[in-house]
Each structure stands twice: as C-alpha cells, then as structure tokens.
Amino acid sequence: MKVGIIGGTGGMGKGFALRWSQNHDVIVGSRDATRASESAVEYTNLAKEAFGEIKGSISGNDNVSVAKESDVLILSIPYENIDSVCSGILPEVNDNCVVVSPIVPMTKTDVGFECVSIKDNKPFSYKLVSNHMKNKSKLVSAFHVISEKKLVNPTLELDYDIFVCGDDKEAVGVVNTLIDEIRGLRSIYLGPIELSYLAEMSTPLLLNAMIQNKIKNPGIKII
Amino acid sequence: MKVGIIGGTGGMGKGFALRWSQNHDVIVGSRDATRASESAVEYTNLAKEAFGEIKGSISGNDNVSVAKESDVLILSIPYENIDSVCSGILPEVNDNCVVVSPIVPMTKTDVGFECVSIKDNKPFSYKLVSNHMKNKSKLVSAFHVISEKKLVNPTLELDYDIFVCGDDKEAVGVVNTLIDEIRGLRSIYLGPIELSYLAEMSTPLLLNAMIQNKIKNPGIKII
C-alpha cells in the first residue's frame, strides 16, 4: 500500500514513516520536495537500524505529488493550515484514496489546553478537511491521542487506544490495518465521521490530564 | 460531612448513597419527600447488608430541604431538568456548599450518542448550573463517566478515572475525598470549571466506544 504523509517531515510523520515502512511504501510529503527526499533518506536509515530489513520503503516528494500517488493519505498538519494545504492537495487524490485526519482544533491558554471549536466557535477539523474532498466518504478520523515522542522512537512500544470515526467500512478497515501494525495500539471505532468531534476533543482532555497530574507521555484507554 | 443528592432516588443517587454512607451523612433528595424517605430506608438496609455497620447514615427529604442542609450537593439530574430543578434549589444552598455536576448534555440519535451542546448548539451543563449559583467558585464538575450499573452494586469494585474541573482548590479537595472513598476510582484534575466541557464530552465518547466495540460497563483511564 502507498501511504502518503502530508507534513511528513514533522515528528508525527517521522514516527509513522518509520513504523509503517516495515510493510508499506511510505511517501513523505513536504512543501519542499528536496527536504522531503532528505528526510526520507534519514528515516530509511533509522528504520533499517531499528528493524533490520524493511519490506516497504520510504521516499519523499512535494505534497501535491504525494497526494496524487497515495492509497492512504495522512494529514499530519496543524489545524490552522487545513484550508491552505488541503485546497491544494485533496482535489488531486484519486477517488478511492483514504484520507486520514489526526488534526486537533486546539490551543494553549492560561486555563490549559482548549478546543478552539468550543472556545472560538470554529469548525471541527473533520469538517474543514471534508470541505476539500470530492469523495467525502473516504475521510477517516484517527490518531488524535498518540504520543509523538513515543511514536518517533520505533523501539518503544505504545499502549494506547486510537479513536476512529468514518462513514465507509472499507476506509475504516484500511486505517484499522495501519493501527494494528503499530504494536500496542488498539482501534476503538466511535461511529460515523460526524462524531469525529468526540475524538478531536480527547486530545486537550489528555494533555490537561497530563500536565495537571504530572503523567508522562500518557494515552487514553477504554477499560 | 452532609452529602445531599438531588435526584437521589435514581440509580446514580442510589450508588453514591450506599458507598458514601460508610463515612458521611447522606441525604437523598426527591421532589417527593416521602419517596425520598422510603428510598433512604431501603438504601440503609442495603448498605448495612453490604458493609455491616456504617459510620454515616442515609436519610431522605424533598430537594429544597436537602439543598439547605448539605455541605456537598450532588446534582444527579438529567440535562433537560437543570433549569427547572436548579432554579428552585441552588439559591437555597449556603455559600460554602460544594455543588457537584455530573450532568452530561447528551442525546441518542441514529449515529450514536451525541453531545447536544455540539449538535444543537446548547450550553454545556456546567454553564447552565452555574447560572443558578451565587458562589459560582464552589461548582465542581465530576463523575461524568461512572458506570451506574457497577456503582449501585456496592460489592463491585470500580476501576475508572474521574475527570474533575473546578476553580476553588478547597471545593475540588472535598470532591477528591469523595472520589477516593469509592474504591477503584482515581481523580484526574483537568483544570478550571470552564474546561468542564472536556469532561462532559467524555461520556458520549465512552458510550459510543462501548456500543460499537461491545465493551461491557467500560470506563476511561489515562495510562
């Protein structure tokens, strides 16, 4: 499977690239194709160090080229950039491309981590992303509560639940496969994409819990 | 400590009464004082069966009388009844009374459990409750994600995190004591009361997770 990662040179993109390169052809995307290719070389070396041989590969390209090629496209970008980035790339994906949004509408204020959709009455991430998609049924919300710090270290085992929302069973299935391939993650399906706000809100909840109670790299689990 | 439970004849009220009667004087509230007293007798017998002797007591009265007497007042009422119930009772509490809201703005629709504050743009519970309080700093949000089914069986051990929001340290401390007294519960402080929406949203998240993934009486834990 070709897994494209928009904003792939960031920490979350790096973590995903390392871990999924064991089974898939990961394409790291950036505005700057050269920077993406350089990151891809670095990640390939790190992945081979961590896992020995990898069955897949890691390459790099500009975001638009990545979008055109991908079977699954991970949007590893900040909430503020959704419109500017997605308007350029989502019209370019093929109709069956599964678009994955881990994007959280969040800001840090004096009271803690807040949800800007509540605080400032802005749209939730899935709505903004969906606006730019032709085949909206292929949007899946996932990976909001993953610890980037742990993800980028491929020898660390994670122990988190990943909340998943999506309308299309097949698309959700594809994302579940990617979740299962990262050891220690468990997929918890919440329902259709319009429930994505519940998953998006879990990140500020988790971060406030972390800071107020001094818990290191926490995750959320349903038990 | 005198712990009043408004709507105390419901399942959640029953569970709290049984468990806290081990250390506190619990006053079960209902619109109908007779019904409250009858429940109190039933709960007292159940508590003695479960724990042998209890150090506290369980009595019953009408909601307004309960509000006047209580050091801590638990609002075990549905979201839809906040205005009608709180307008009658919250002006009656003393200034130091800690008011606890476990109320969730939730509805069940075709897509699952939804938050009416998001879906229908209604206020979160803590805002509606706060409107009726003179000393708003004494409002604490807690107990949104507790399983009523497990709570009412005093021999069952719970294993949940309870998200807590509040502005006043002392009031939060009082609620933490009540949380700690129920074995298996852990208090996770999220921050000031204006972050309460994060706790209120965790209930529809949990219930959708439960139904979609067939998990029995689940709780949420930060791990």
mmCIF file with all atom_site columns, N, CA and C in Angstrom, chain B residues 16 29 120 135 147-148 206:
data_model
loop_
_atom_site.group_PDB
_atom_site.id
_atom_site.type_symbol
_atom_site.label_atom_id
_atom_site.label_alt_id
_atom_site.label_comp_id
_atom_site.label_asym_id
_atom_site.label_entity_id
_atom_site.label_seq_id
_atom_site.pdbx_PDB_ins_code
_atom_site.Cartn_x
_atom_site.Cartn_y
_atom_site.Cartn_z
_atom_site.occupancy
_atom_site.B_iso_or_equiv
_atom_site.pdbx_formal_charge
_atom_site.auth_seq_id
_atom_site.auth_comp_id
_atom_site.auth_asym_id
_atom_site.auth_atom_id
_atom_site.pdbx_PDB_model_num
ATOM 1  N N  . PHE B 1 16  ? -24.221 6.262  44.923 1.00 0.00 ? 16  PHE B N  1
ATOM 2  C CA . PHE B 1 16  ? -23.466 7.194  45.761 1.00 0.00 ? 16  PHE B CA 1
ATOM 3  C C  . PHE B 1 16  ? -23.881 7.067  47.226 1.00 0.00 ? 16  PHE B C  1
ATOM 4  N N  . GLY B 1 29  ? -32.399 13.245 48.042 1.00 0.00 ? 29  GLY B N  1
ATOM 5  C CA . GLY B 1 29  ? -33.426 14.220 47.703 1.00 0.00 ? 29  GLY B CA 1
ATOM 6  C C  . GLY B 1 29  ? -34.317 13.752 46.575 1.00 0.00 ? 29  GLY B C  1
ATOM 7  N N  . ASP B 1 120 ? -26.766 20.660 18.770 1.00 0.00 ? 120 ASP B N  1
ATOM 8  C CA . ASP B 1 120 ? -27.845 21.658 18.746 1.00 0.00 ? 120 ASP B CA 1
ATOM 9  C C  . ASP B 1 120 ? -27.401 23.007 19.303 1.00 0.00 ? 120 ASP B C  1
ATOM 10 N N  . ASN B 1 135 ? -22.446 31.617 44.716 1.00 0.00 ? 135 ASN B N  1
ATOM 11 C CA . ASN B 1 135 ? -20.996 31.451 44.828 1.00 0.00 ? 135 ASN B CA 1
ATOM 12 C C  . ASN B 1 135 ? -20.519 30.436 43.782 1.00 0.00 ? 135 ASN B C  1
ATOM 13 N N  . SER B 1 147 ? -19.965 4.191  35.685 1.00 0.00 ? 147 SER B N  1
ATOM 14 C CA . SER B 1 147 ? -20.967 3.209  35.291 1.00 0.00 ? 147 SER B CA 1
ATOM 15 C C  . SER B 1 147 ? -21.969 3.027  36.427 1.00 0.00 ? 147 SER B C  1
ATOM 16 N N  . GLU B 1 148 ? -23.202 3.480  36.174 1.00 0.00 ? 148 GLU B N  1
ATOM 17 C CA . GLU B 1 148 ? -24.274 3.408  37.172 1.00 0.00 ? 148 GLU B CA 1
ATOM 18 C C  . GLU B 1 148 ? -24.503 1.963  37.596 1.00 0.00 ? 148 GLU B C  1
ATOM 19 N N  . LEU B 1 206 ? -17.347 7.602  25.516 1.00 0.00 ? 206 LEU B N  1
ATOM 20 C CA . LEU B 1 206 ? -17.280 6.293  26.168 1.00 0.00 ? 206 LEU B CA 1
ATOM 21 C C  . LEU B 1 206 ? -18.438 5.392  25.736 1.00 0.00 ? 206 LEU B C  1
#
